XYZ file of C-alpha atoms in Angstrom:
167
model
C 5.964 -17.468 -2.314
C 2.783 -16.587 -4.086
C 2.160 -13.091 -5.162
C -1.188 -11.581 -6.661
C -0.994 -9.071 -9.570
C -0.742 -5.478 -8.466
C -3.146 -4.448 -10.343
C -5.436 -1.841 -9.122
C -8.108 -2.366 -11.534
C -8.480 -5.867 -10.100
C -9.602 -4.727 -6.539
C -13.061 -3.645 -7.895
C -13.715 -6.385 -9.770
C -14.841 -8.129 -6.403
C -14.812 -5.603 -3.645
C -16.406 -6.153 -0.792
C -17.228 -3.662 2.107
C -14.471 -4.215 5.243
C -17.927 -4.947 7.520
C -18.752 -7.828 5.044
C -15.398 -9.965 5.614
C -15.602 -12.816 8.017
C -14.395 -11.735 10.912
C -14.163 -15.529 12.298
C -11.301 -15.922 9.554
C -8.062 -16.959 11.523
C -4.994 -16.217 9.384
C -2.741 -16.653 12.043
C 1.166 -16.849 11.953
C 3.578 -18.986 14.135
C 3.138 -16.213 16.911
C -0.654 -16.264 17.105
C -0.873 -12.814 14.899
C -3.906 -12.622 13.467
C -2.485 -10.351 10.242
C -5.939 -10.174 8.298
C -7.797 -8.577 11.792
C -4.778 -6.142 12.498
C -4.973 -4.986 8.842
C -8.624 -4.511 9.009
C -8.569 -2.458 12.040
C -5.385 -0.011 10.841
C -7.829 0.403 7.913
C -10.918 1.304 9.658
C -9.364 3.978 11.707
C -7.159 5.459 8.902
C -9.666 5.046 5.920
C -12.485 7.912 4.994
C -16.152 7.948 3.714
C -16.331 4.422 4.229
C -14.129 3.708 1.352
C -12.911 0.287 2.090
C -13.001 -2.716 0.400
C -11.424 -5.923 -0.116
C -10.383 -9.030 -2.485
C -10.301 -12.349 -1.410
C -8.711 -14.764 -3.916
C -6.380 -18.294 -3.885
C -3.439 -15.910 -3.422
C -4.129 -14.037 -0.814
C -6.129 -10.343 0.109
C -6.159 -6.878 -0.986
C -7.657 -4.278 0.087
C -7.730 -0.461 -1.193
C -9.389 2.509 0.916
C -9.287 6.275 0.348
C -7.117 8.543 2.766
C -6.560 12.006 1.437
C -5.903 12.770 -2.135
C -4.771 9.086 -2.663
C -6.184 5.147 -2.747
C -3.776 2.665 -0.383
C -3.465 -0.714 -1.203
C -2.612 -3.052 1.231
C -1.625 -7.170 -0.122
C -1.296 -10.065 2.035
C -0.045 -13.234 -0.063
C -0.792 -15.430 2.763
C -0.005 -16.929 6.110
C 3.481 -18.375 6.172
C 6.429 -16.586 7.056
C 7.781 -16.784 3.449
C 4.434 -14.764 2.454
C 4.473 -11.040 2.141
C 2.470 -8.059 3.345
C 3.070 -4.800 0.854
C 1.617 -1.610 0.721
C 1.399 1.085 -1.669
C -0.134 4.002 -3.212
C 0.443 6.058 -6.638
C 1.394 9.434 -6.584
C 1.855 10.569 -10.406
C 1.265 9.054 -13.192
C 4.255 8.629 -16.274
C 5.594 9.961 -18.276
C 6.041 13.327 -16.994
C 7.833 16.551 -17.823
C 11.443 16.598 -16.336
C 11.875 12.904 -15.602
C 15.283 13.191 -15.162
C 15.029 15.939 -12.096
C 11.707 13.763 -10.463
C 14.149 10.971 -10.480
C 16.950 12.627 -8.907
C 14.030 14.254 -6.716
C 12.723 10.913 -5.315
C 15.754 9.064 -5.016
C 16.785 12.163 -2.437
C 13.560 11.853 -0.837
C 14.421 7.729 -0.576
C 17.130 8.815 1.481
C 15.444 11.249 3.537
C 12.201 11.531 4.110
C 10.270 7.809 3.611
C 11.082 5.959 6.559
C 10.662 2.344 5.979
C 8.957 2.670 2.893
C 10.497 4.019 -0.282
C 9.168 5.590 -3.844
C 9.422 3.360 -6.848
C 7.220 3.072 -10.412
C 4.488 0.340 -10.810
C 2.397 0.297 -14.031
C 3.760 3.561 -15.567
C 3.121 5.358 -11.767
C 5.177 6.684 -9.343
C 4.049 5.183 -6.117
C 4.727 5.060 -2.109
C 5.344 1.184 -1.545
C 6.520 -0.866 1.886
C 7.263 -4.475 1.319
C 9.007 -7.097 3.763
C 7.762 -10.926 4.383
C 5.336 -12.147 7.168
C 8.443 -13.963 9.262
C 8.088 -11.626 12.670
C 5.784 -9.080 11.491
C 4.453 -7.529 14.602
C 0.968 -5.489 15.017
C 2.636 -2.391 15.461
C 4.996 -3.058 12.248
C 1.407 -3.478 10.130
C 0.136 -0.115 11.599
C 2.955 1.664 10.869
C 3.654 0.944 7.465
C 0.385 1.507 6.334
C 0.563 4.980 7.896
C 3.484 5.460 6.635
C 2.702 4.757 3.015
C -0.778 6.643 3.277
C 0.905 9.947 5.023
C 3.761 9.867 2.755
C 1.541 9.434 -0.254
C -0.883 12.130 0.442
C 1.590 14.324 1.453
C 3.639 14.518 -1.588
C 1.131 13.661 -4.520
C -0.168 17.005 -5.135
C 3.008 18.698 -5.511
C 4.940 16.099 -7.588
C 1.986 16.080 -9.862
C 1.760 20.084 -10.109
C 6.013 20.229 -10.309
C 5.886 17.607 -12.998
C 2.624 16.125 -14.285
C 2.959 16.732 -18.081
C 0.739 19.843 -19.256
């Protein structure tokens, strides 16, 4: 399994508009799931101001887009089943005032109130992730956990960074 580097900073290195990608590209699995088109389209419909844009590399595609308060990133590795498809967004940046009651804070809200996805800390952030391989990924799995991720993200950012951004 091949993974790219998380890195936000590398997205807009290379963008590209969503319009520009070749739509003819046929990243199919073993089903016949097309996962670069289904990604595409959950992003048109949930992203704003025409605020896409994707990466194309040796190890896979990223894309980023604008919904609410907060960028989404969305990484595809590959094709095979072993590959994976994750999605995330930052919330608050570290360190922050009363670390120990954010932690204690998002682990309750892991429990509660993120679904399939779950909070974690990338690159000194706090960030919205959902993460599983390509083996069975449906259309309707894709669409959801972006959605997910993107609600839950904008949802929560402004008051975890008012509650404990560091003055």
């Amino acid at each position: 399994m091949t993974t790219q580097d998380p890195n936000p900073e590398t997205v807009s290195a290379e963008s590209l508009s969503t319009a520009e990608i070749v739509t003819n590209e046929m990243i199919e699995d073993s089903t016949g799931v097309n996962h670069v088109e289904v990604i595409q389209t959950v992003i048109s419909s949930l992203e704003q101001d025409n605020t896409a844009m994707v990466s194309k590399s040796d190890v896979g595609h990223l894309w980023k887009f604008k919904y609410g308060s907060v960028e989404v990133f969305v990484q595809l590795t590959g094709s095979t089943d072993e590959d994976t498809f994750t999605v995330w967004a930052a919330v608050l940046k570290l360190p922050v005032k009363n670390q120990e009651q954010l932690m204690q804070k998002l682990l309750e809200m892991n429990w509660s109130d993120t679904f399939e996805s779950r909070f974690g800390i990338l690159e000194n952030q706090v960030v919205v992730v959902a993460t599983r391989t390509l083996a069975e990924l449906s259309p309707g799995e894709i669409s959801r956990a972006i959605t997910v991720v993107a609600t839950i993200a904008d949802n929560n950012d402004d008051a975890l960074q008012s509650e404990f951004s560091a003055a």
